[in-house]
Amino acid sequence: MYQAFLIKYGEIGLKGKNRHVFEDALVSRIRSALKRAEGNFQVTKEQGRIYVEAAGDFDFDEAVEALQKVFGIVAICPVVIVPNRGVEPLCGDVLAFMRELYGDRSMSFKVHTRRANKGFPMESMELSAELGGRILDAFPAMRVDIHHPEVVLHIEIRGKIYLYSEIIPGPGGMPLGTNGQAMLLLSGGIDSPVAGYMISRRGVGIDAVYFHAPPYTSERAKQKVVDLARKIAAYTGQIRLHVINFTEIQMYIYDQCPHDELTIIMRRYMMRIAERLALANGCLGLITGESIGQVASQTMQSLQCTNDVCTLPVYRPLIAFDKEDIVQVAKKLDTYEISILPYEDCCTTFVAKHPVTKPRVEVIRRSEKKLSEKIDEMVERALAEDEVITVW
């Protein structure tokens, strides 16, 4: 019975004079997302509302699934649109709507009317009472409960009249692309895909970099990261995934530096490379999946050491999350089962038996001096051989 959706947003409504910029970005993202669904759709905005109308047949479930991946949408309401012909025709339309959806079901309900079109002959409260009475007469098994109804029938009176009673939650957040671009350090683990999702939910576009270490990491480990990027891209749109061959750099650090400092020094070079890629691609920051104290490289002292090599801001949306909190989001994103596949990446291949947990910046800098100019040449070589995979 549905041929349209009413799209509700939240935070965008607080944006004042530049609100239209965010609305237009949301409309653009909705149009892009609906390309994944079967059917032809028209997306319009009107008086603080966004409408999606299907031209002909469409796949309802696919359309809802696509809309639930658009940041900025708070609620998706399947609506029936009827012409504004006055009170009596509207009563007939409402009874037909209730009969189609609920039949003679025994339930409580409430009518909520919003009269944006002030030319309609009855005021909102008066019309709600009239429609509620008509429903009670037509469906004796139903009863009114204005405080805790099982069903709320919403009537929105504008140029046309919109009827709906189902509200499907959206992902919330801000429309993608309204807050710049950032570079995600993406591994095959649980945390970094969740971090990318959470930052992009605030309107940030995502590029990503993965550090590959053949032959110590396999092509299956690389494919695992591509699959994770594809899951994130369902929400963020196209991701340019940079695959950096890190083997030469890792082996050189392993040969030259104290083994308890390996993780920190390797991490610092990853951050340096990620920042170079970020600056070359117009990104305004780096994103990592780090959480305080989760592993040796994520203590406060370790994070200070990795920040030391960055000029761009480093965003860590999971910084205060417990592991179980992160796992729950990963399961929601459908990345968890991919992340736990047993293909190791370069972060786990060269882990020291007893890594330093409270490194000092000056000590780490002194250890890095042993690497001389040779490692700079390796970094340039790794950047020159950057493999870029476009993921949708």
Short mmCIF file of C-alpha atoms in Angstrom, two decimals:
data_model
loop_
_atom_site.label_atom_id
_atom_site.label_comp_id
_atom_site.label_asym_id
_atom_site.label_seq_id
_atom_site.Cartn_x
_atom_site.Cartn_y
_atom_site.Cartn_z
CA MET A 1 0.00 0.00 0.00
CA TYR A 2 2.98 2.31 0.42
CA GLN A 3 4.41 4.35 -2.45
CA ALA A 4 6.35 6.91 -0.42
CA PHE A 5 8.42 7.59 2.69
CA LEU A 6 8.51 10.60 4.95
CA ILE A 7 12.12 11.16 6.07
CA LYS A 8 12.72 12.84 9.43
CA TYR A 9 15.98 14.40 10.53
CA GLY A 10 17.07 15.71 13.94
CA GLU A 11 20.19 17.79 14.44
CA ILE A 12 19.92 19.42 11.01
CA GLY A 13 16.86 21.28 12.26
CA LEU A 14 19.08 23.26 14.67
CA LYS A 15 21.38 24.62 11.96
CA GLY A 16 19.77 28.03 11.48
CA LYS A 17 20.43 29.98 8.29
CA ASN A 18 22.68 27.34 6.72
CA ARG A 19 20.22 24.53 7.39
CA HIS A 20 19.48 24.26 3.66
CA VAL A 21 23.10 23.21 3.04
CA PHE A 22 22.65 20.18 5.31
CA GLU A 23 19.21 19.39 3.89
CA ASP A 24 20.59 19.46 0.34
CA ALA A 25 23.47 17.18 1.38
CA LEU A 26 20.99 14.75 2.94
CA VAL A 27 18.81 14.75 -0.18
CA SER A 28 21.88 14.05 -2.30
CA ARG A 29 22.94 11.13 -0.08
CA ILE A 30 19.40 9.67 -0.14
CA ARG A 31 19.35 9.77 -3.93
CA SER A 32 22.74 8.07 -4.06
CA ALA A 33 21.77 5.38 -1.54
CA LEU A 34 18.51 4.53 -3.32
CA LYS A 35 20.45 3.57 -6.45
CA ARG A 36 21.11 0.31 -4.58
CA ALA A 37 17.36 -0.42 -4.36
CA GLU A 38 15.05 -1.69 -7.08
CA GLY A 39 12.75 1.07 -8.34
CA ASN A 40 12.72 4.70 -9.47
CA PHE A 41 12.47 7.33 -6.74
CA GLN A 42 11.89 11.05 -6.55
CA VAL A 43 13.36 12.83 -3.52
CA THR A 44 11.98 16.26 -2.60
CA LYS A 45 12.08 18.57 0.41
CA GLU A 46 9.24 20.73 1.67
CA GLN A 47 8.87 22.78 4.87
CA GLY A 48 11.32 20.85 7.02
CA ARG A 49 10.33 17.49 5.60
CA ILE A 50 11.98 15.24 3.02
CA TYR A 51 9.83 12.92 0.93
CA VAL A 52 10.81 9.88 -1.12
CA GLU A 53 8.17 8.88 -3.66
CA ALA A 54 8.38 5.78 -5.84
CA ALA A 55 7.38 5.99 -9.49
CA GLY A 56 5.79 2.58 -10.07
CA ASP A 57 6.78 -0.70 -8.47
CA PHE A 58 9.71 -0.86 -6.09
CA ASP A 59 11.29 -3.19 -3.53
CA PHE A 60 10.09 -1.90 -0.15
CA ASP A 61 12.63 -3.82 1.96
CA GLU A 62 15.57 -2.80 -0.25
CA ALA A 63 14.49 0.85 -0.10
CA VAL A 64 14.25 0.78 3.70
CA GLU A 65 17.61 -0.97 4.00
CA ALA A 66 19.24 1.67 1.80
CA LEU A 67 17.69 4.54 3.75
CA GLN A 68 18.82 3.03 7.06
CA LYS A 69 22.41 3.50 5.91
CA VAL A 70 22.08 7.25 5.25
CA PHE A 71 23.60 9.35 8.01
CA GLY A 72 21.36 12.27 8.99
CA ILE A 73 18.10 10.28 8.85
CA VAL A 74 16.49 9.90 12.28
CA ALA A 75 13.31 8.16 11.17
CA ILE A 76 11.81 6.58 8.05
CA CYS A 77 8.02 6.66 7.90
CA PRO A 78 6.21 4.68 5.17
CA VAL A 79 3.33 6.95 4.17
CA VAL A 80 0.12 6.86 2.21
CA ILE A 81 -0.46 10.13 0.36
CA VAL A 82 -4.04 11.25 -0.29
CA PRO A 83 -5.34 14.46 -1.87
CA ASN A 84 -6.54 17.28 0.38
CA ARG A 85 -10.29 17.22 -0.34
CA GLY A 86 -11.72 18.17 3.04
CA VAL A 87 -12.86 16.47 6.24
CA GLU A 88 -15.29 13.81 4.98
CA PRO A 89 -13.02 12.39 2.25
CA LEU A 90 -10.14 12.36 4.77
CA CYS A 91 -12.25 10.34 7.23
CA GLY A 92 -12.86 7.76 4.51
CA ASP A 93 -9.15 7.64 3.67
CA VAL A 94 -8.22 7.17 7.33
CA LEU A 95 -10.70 4.32 7.83
CA ALA A 96 -9.40 2.61 4.68
CA PHE A 97 -5.81 3.03 5.97
CA MET A 98 -6.66 1.51 9.38
CA ARG A 99 -8.64 -1.34 7.82
CA GLU A 100 -5.78 -2.22 5.44
CA LEU A 101 -3.11 -2.23 8.16
CA TYR A 102 -4.92 -3.45 11.26
CA GLY A 103 -8.33 -4.90 10.25
CA ASP A 104 -10.40 -5.78 13.33
CA ARG A 105 -7.38 -6.16 15.59
CA SER A 106 -7.93 -5.50 19.30
CA MET A 107 -5.53 -2.69 20.18
CA SER A 108 -5.14 0.77 21.66
CA PHE A 109 -4.46 3.77 19.42
CA LYS A 110 -4.06 7.51 19.35
CA VAL A 111 -4.51 10.03 16.51
CA HIS A 112 -1.91 12.79 16.18
CA THR A 113 -2.65 15.52 13.64
CA ARG A 114 -0.23 18.16 12.38
CA ARG A 115 -1.98 20.88 10.37
CA ALA A 116 0.78 22.70 8.47
CA ASN A 117 -1.84 23.84 5.93
CA LYS A 118 -3.87 26.34 7.95
CA GLY A 119 -6.52 26.48 5.23
CA PHE A 120 -7.85 23.08 6.30
CA PRO A 121 -11.31 23.62 7.90
CA MET A 122 -10.64 21.87 11.25
CA GLU A 123 -7.87 22.53 13.76
CA SER A 124 -5.43 19.75 14.75
CA MET A 125 -6.95 18.76 18.12
CA GLU A 126 -10.50 18.94 16.79
CA LEU A 127 -9.62 16.79 13.77
CA SER A 128 -7.80 14.21 15.93
CA ALA A 129 -10.90 13.86 18.10
CA GLU A 130 -13.18 13.54 15.06
CA LEU A 131 -11.00 10.90 13.40
CA GLY A 132 -10.60 8.99 16.69
CA GLY A 133 -14.38 8.82 17.06
CA ARG A 134 -14.83 7.59 13.50
CA ILE A 135 -12.24 4.83 14.07
CA LEU A 136 -13.96 3.71 17.29
CA ASP A 137 -17.31 3.51 15.49
CA ALA A 138 -15.83 1.51 12.61
CA PHE A 139 -13.61 -0.82 14.69
CA PRO A 140 -15.28 -1.74 18.01
CA ALA A 141 -12.30 -3.86 19.14
CA MET A 142 -10.05 -0.80 19.19
CA ARG A 143 -9.79 1.63 22.11
CA VAL A 144 -8.20 5.04 22.65
CA ASP A 145 -5.13 5.43 24.90
CA ILE A 146 -3.51 8.85 24.62
CA HIS A 147 -0.66 8.04 27.03
CA HIS A 148 0.62 4.57 26.04
CA PRO A 149 -1.02 3.59 22.73
CA GLU A 150 0.07 0.53 20.80
CA VAL A 151 -0.36 2.46 17.55
CA VAL A 152 -0.09 6.19 16.85
CA LEU A 153 -1.82 7.27 13.65
CA HIS A 154 -0.06 10.38 12.32
CA ILE A 155 -1.89 12.77 9.99
CA GLU A 156 0.16 15.53 8.32
CA ILE A 157 -1.91 18.08 6.42
CA ARG A 158 0.05 20.04 3.85
CA GLY A 159 -0.60 20.55 0.12
CA LYS A 160 -1.45 16.86 0.24
CA ILE A 161 -2.26 14.72 3.29
CA TYR A 162 0.18 12.12 4.61
CA LEU A 163 -0.94 9.15 6.72
CA TYR A 164 1.49 6.92 8.60
CA SER A 165 1.70 4.82 11.75
CA GLU A 166 5.06 3.05 11.43
CA ILE A 167 8.33 4.77 12.32
CA ILE A 168 11.51 2.92 11.34
CA PRO A 169 14.66 4.22 13.07
CA GLY A 170 17.47 5.65 10.94
CA PRO A 171 21.17 5.87 11.84
CA GLY A 172 21.05 9.53 12.94
CA GLY A 173 24.16 11.68 12.75
CA MET A 174 24.98 14.26 10.09
CA PRO A 175 24.85 13.97 6.28
CA LEU A 176 28.04 12.62 4.79
CA GLY A 177 30.36 15.23 3.29
CA THR A 178 29.25 18.13 5.50
CA ASN A 179 32.34 17.91 7.75
CA GLY A 180 35.28 17.29 5.45
CA GLN A 181 37.40 14.21 4.80
CA ALA A 182 39.67 12.08 7.01
CA MET A 183 42.10 9.17 6.58
CA LEU A 184 41.26 5.96 8.47
CA LEU A 185 44.07 3.59 9.50
CA LEU A 186 42.21 0.39 8.67
CA SER A 187 43.42 -3.00 9.85
CA GLY A 188 41.76 -6.40 9.82
CA GLY A 189 40.74 -6.08 13.47
CA ILE A 190 37.45 -5.29 15.17
CA ASP A 191 38.13 -1.70 16.21
CA SER A 192 39.17 0.36 13.18
CA PRO A 193 36.05 -0.34 11.02
CA VAL A 194 33.88 0.78 13.94
CA ALA A 195 35.99 3.93 14.36
CA GLY A 196 35.57 4.77 10.67
CA TYR A 197 31.80 4.28 10.91
CA MET A 198 31.50 6.47 13.99
CA ILE A 199 33.47 9.39 12.56
CA SER A 200 31.64 9.21 9.22
CA ARG A 201 28.35 9.30 11.16
CA ARG A 202 29.29 12.89 12.03
CA GLY A 203 29.37 13.83 8.34
CA VAL A 204 33.04 13.07 7.63
CA GLY A 205 34.00 11.40 4.34
CA ILE A 206 36.45 8.49 4.65
CA ASP A 207 39.57 7.40 2.82
CA ALA A 208 41.57 4.51 4.30
CA VAL A 209 45.09 3.09 4.45
CA TYR A 210 46.03 -0.53 5.12
CA PHE A 211 49.60 -1.63 5.89
CA HIS A 212 50.35 -4.92 4.15
CA ALA A 213 53.43 -7.04 4.98
CA PRO A 214 53.92 -9.82 2.43
CA PRO A 215 54.96 -12.61 2.75
CA TYR A 216 54.24 -12.38 6.49
CA THR A 217 50.65 -11.39 5.75
CA SER A 218 48.69 -13.20 3.07
CA GLU A 219 46.50 -12.03 0.20
CA ARG A 220 43.57 -13.34 2.24
CA ALA A 221 44.48 -10.84 4.99
CA LYS A 222 44.42 -8.08 2.38
CA GLN A 223 41.07 -9.27 1.00
CA LYS A 224 39.71 -9.30 4.55
CA VAL A 225 40.46 -5.57 4.83
CA VAL A 226 38.87 -4.89 1.43
CA ASP A 227 35.74 -6.72 2.64
CA LEU A 228 35.70 -4.60 5.81
CA ALA A 229 36.06 -1.43 3.75
CA ARG A 230 33.11 -2.55 1.63
CA LYS A 231 30.92 -2.91 4.74
CA ILE A 232 31.83 0.63 5.83
CA ALA A 233 31.30 1.97 2.30
CA ALA A 234 27.64 0.89 2.51
CA TYR A 235 27.30 3.86 4.89
CA THR A 236 30.03 6.21 3.66
CA GLY A 237 29.89 5.79 -0.10
CA GLN A 238 33.06 5.29 -2.10
CA ILE A 239 36.27 4.65 -0.13
CA ARG A 240 39.73 4.93 -1.68
CA LEU A 241 41.71 2.22 0.12
CA HIS A 242 45.48 2.76 0.00
CA VAL A 243 47.47 -0.48 0.38
CA ILE A 244 51.02 0.24 1.58
CA ASN A 245 53.71 -2.45 1.46
CA PHE A 246 55.22 -2.15 4.95
CA THR A 247 57.48 -5.23 4.99
CA GLU A 248 60.78 -3.51 4.24
CA ILE A 249 60.18 -0.82 6.86
CA GLN A 250 59.12 -3.33 9.50
CA MET A 251 62.11 -5.58 8.95
CA TYR A 252 64.53 -2.66 9.14
CA ILE A 253 62.98 -1.42 12.40
CA TYR A 254 63.10 -4.99 13.72
CA ASP A 255 66.84 -5.20 12.95
CA GLN A 256 67.84 -1.77 14.28
CA CYS A 257 65.65 -0.94 17.28
CA PRO A 258 65.12 -2.40 20.78
CA HIS A 259 62.47 -5.11 20.52
CA ASP A 260 60.39 -3.81 23.41
CA GLU A 261 59.96 -0.56 21.39
CA LEU A 262 59.07 -2.23 18.07
CA THR A 263 55.31 -1.70 18.29
CA ILE A 264 55.60 2.00 19.11
CA ILE A 265 58.22 2.77 16.47
CA MET A 266 56.36 0.84 13.77
CA ARG A 267 53.17 2.64 14.78
CA ARG A 268 54.93 6.01 14.50
CA TYR A 269 55.98 5.21 10.92
CA MET A 270 52.46 4.13 10.06
CA MET A 271 51.20 7.48 11.34
CA ARG A 272 53.83 9.34 9.31
CA ILE A 273 52.83 7.52 6.12
CA ALA A 274 49.10 7.89 6.82
CA GLU A 275 49.56 11.63 7.32
CA ARG A 276 51.45 11.96 4.03
CA LEU A 277 48.57 10.22 2.24
CA ALA A 278 46.02 12.33 4.11
CA LEU A 279 47.67 15.60 3.13
CA ALA A 280 48.01 14.48 -0.50
CA ASN A 281 44.29 13.63 -0.64
CA GLY A 282 42.82 16.70 1.08
CA CYS A 283 42.07 14.98 4.38
CA LEU A 284 41.82 17.07 7.53
CA GLY A 285 42.76 14.42 10.08
CA LEU A 286 43.59 10.80 10.85
CA ILE A 287 41.22 8.23 12.38
CA THR A 288 42.31 5.27 14.49
CA GLY A 289 40.46 2.58 16.46
CA GLU A 290 42.55 3.02 19.61
CA SER A 291 41.04 2.72 23.09
CA ILE A 292 42.94 3.68 26.24
CA GLY A 293 44.70 0.73 27.82
CA GLN A 294 43.38 -1.94 25.45
CA VAL A 295 46.89 -3.03 24.39
CA ALA A 296 50.47 -1.90 25.06
CA SER A 297 50.45 0.58 22.16
CA GLN A 298 47.30 2.25 23.49
CA THR A 299 48.37 3.42 26.96
CA MET A 300 48.36 7.18 27.53
CA GLN A 301 52.16 7.22 27.20
CA SER A 302 52.06 5.20 23.98
CA LEU A 303 49.42 7.45 22.45
CA GLN A 304 51.55 10.47 23.33
CA CYS A 305 54.45 8.86 21.44
CA THR A 306 52.38 8.21 18.30
CA ASN A 307 50.84 11.70 18.39
CA ASP A 308 54.35 13.12 18.52
CA VAL A 309 54.94 12.47 14.80
CA CYS A 310 51.62 13.96 13.57
CA THR A 311 50.78 17.51 12.60
CA LEU A 312 47.18 16.66 11.65
CA PRO A 313 44.67 15.96 14.43
CA VAL A 314 44.16 12.29 15.30
CA TYR A 315 40.53 11.33 15.96
CA ARG A 316 39.94 8.33 18.23
CA PRO A 317 36.16 7.85 18.59
CA LEU A 318 36.58 4.62 20.61
CA ILE A 319 38.99 6.12 23.14
CA ALA A 320 36.80 5.40 26.20
CA PHE A 321 34.91 2.34 24.90
CA ASP A 322 35.11 -1.07 26.53
CA LYS A 323 35.85 -3.92 24.13
CA GLU A 324 32.33 -5.31 24.47
CA ASP A 325 30.90 -1.91 23.49
CA ILE A 326 33.00 -1.99 20.32
CA VAL A 327 32.00 -5.58 19.55
CA GLN A 328 28.32 -4.70 19.78
CA VAL A 329 28.69 -1.91 17.19
CA ALA A 330 30.78 -4.23 14.97
CA LYS A 331 27.99 -6.81 15.04
CA LYS A 332 25.46 -4.15 14.11
CA LEU A 333 27.66 -3.12 11.17
CA ASP A 334 28.11 -6.77 10.13
CA THR A 335 31.91 -6.39 10.32
CA TYR A 336 32.50 -8.58 13.37
CA GLU A 337 32.47 -11.97 11.62
CA ILE A 338 34.92 -10.68 9.03
CA SER A 339 37.21 -9.13 11.64
CA ILE A 340 37.62 -12.39 13.59
CA LEU A 341 38.72 -14.38 10.54
CA PRO A 342 42.18 -15.83 11.42
CA TYR A 343 44.30 -13.89 8.89
CA GLU A 344 46.96 -11.84 10.70
CA ASP A 345 47.96 -8.35 9.63
CA CYS A 346 51.26 -6.53 10.10
CA CYS A 347 50.22 -5.17 13.49
CA THR A 348 50.18 -8.68 14.97
CA THR A 349 53.02 -10.31 13.00
CA PHE A 350 55.89 -8.42 14.64
CA VAL A 351 54.58 -8.00 18.18
CA ALA A 352 57.31 -8.10 20.86
CA LYS A 353 56.99 -10.60 23.69
CA HIS A 354 57.31 -7.84 26.29
CA PRO A 355 56.42 -4.49 24.68
CA VAL A 356 57.05 -1.30 26.61
CA THR A 357 53.81 0.05 28.06
CA LYS A 358 55.03 3.43 29.28
CA PRO A 359 57.39 4.67 26.57
CA ARG A 360 58.99 8.10 26.80
CA VAL A 361 59.02 10.29 23.72
CA GLU A 362 62.67 11.30 24.09
CA VAL A 363 63.78 7.65 24.41
CA ILE A 364 61.78 6.61 21.31
CA ARG A 365 63.21 9.53 19.31
CA ARG A 366 66.73 8.46 20.34
CA SER A 367 66.06 4.89 19.17
CA GLU A 368 64.76 6.16 15.83
CA LYS A 369 68.04 7.98 15.17
CA LYS A 370 69.61 4.55 14.56
CA LEU A 371 67.42 4.22 11.47
CA SER A 372 69.28 7.04 9.66
CA GLU A 373 68.26 8.24 6.17
CA LYS A 374 67.78 4.71 4.91
CA ILE A 375 64.31 4.42 6.40
CA ASP A 376 63.28 7.71 4.77
CA GLU A 377 64.11 6.15 1.41
CA MET A 378 61.99 3.12 2.33
CA VAL A 379 59.06 5.37 3.24
CA GLU A 380 59.32 7.18 -0.11
CA ARG A 381 59.45 3.84 -1.91
CA ALA A 382 56.38 2.55 -0.05
CA LEU A 383 54.44 5.71 -0.93
CA ALA A 384 55.51 5.51 -4.58
CA GLU A 385 54.22 1.91 -4.76
CA ASP A 386 50.89 2.76 -3.10
CA GLU A 387 48.13 0.51 -4.46
CA VAL A 388 44.77 2.25 -4.50
CA ILE A 389 41.61 0.13 -4.45
CA THR A 390 38.28 1.89 -4.94
CA VAL A 391 35.64 0.25 -2.74
CA TRP A 392 31.87 0.76 -2.95
#
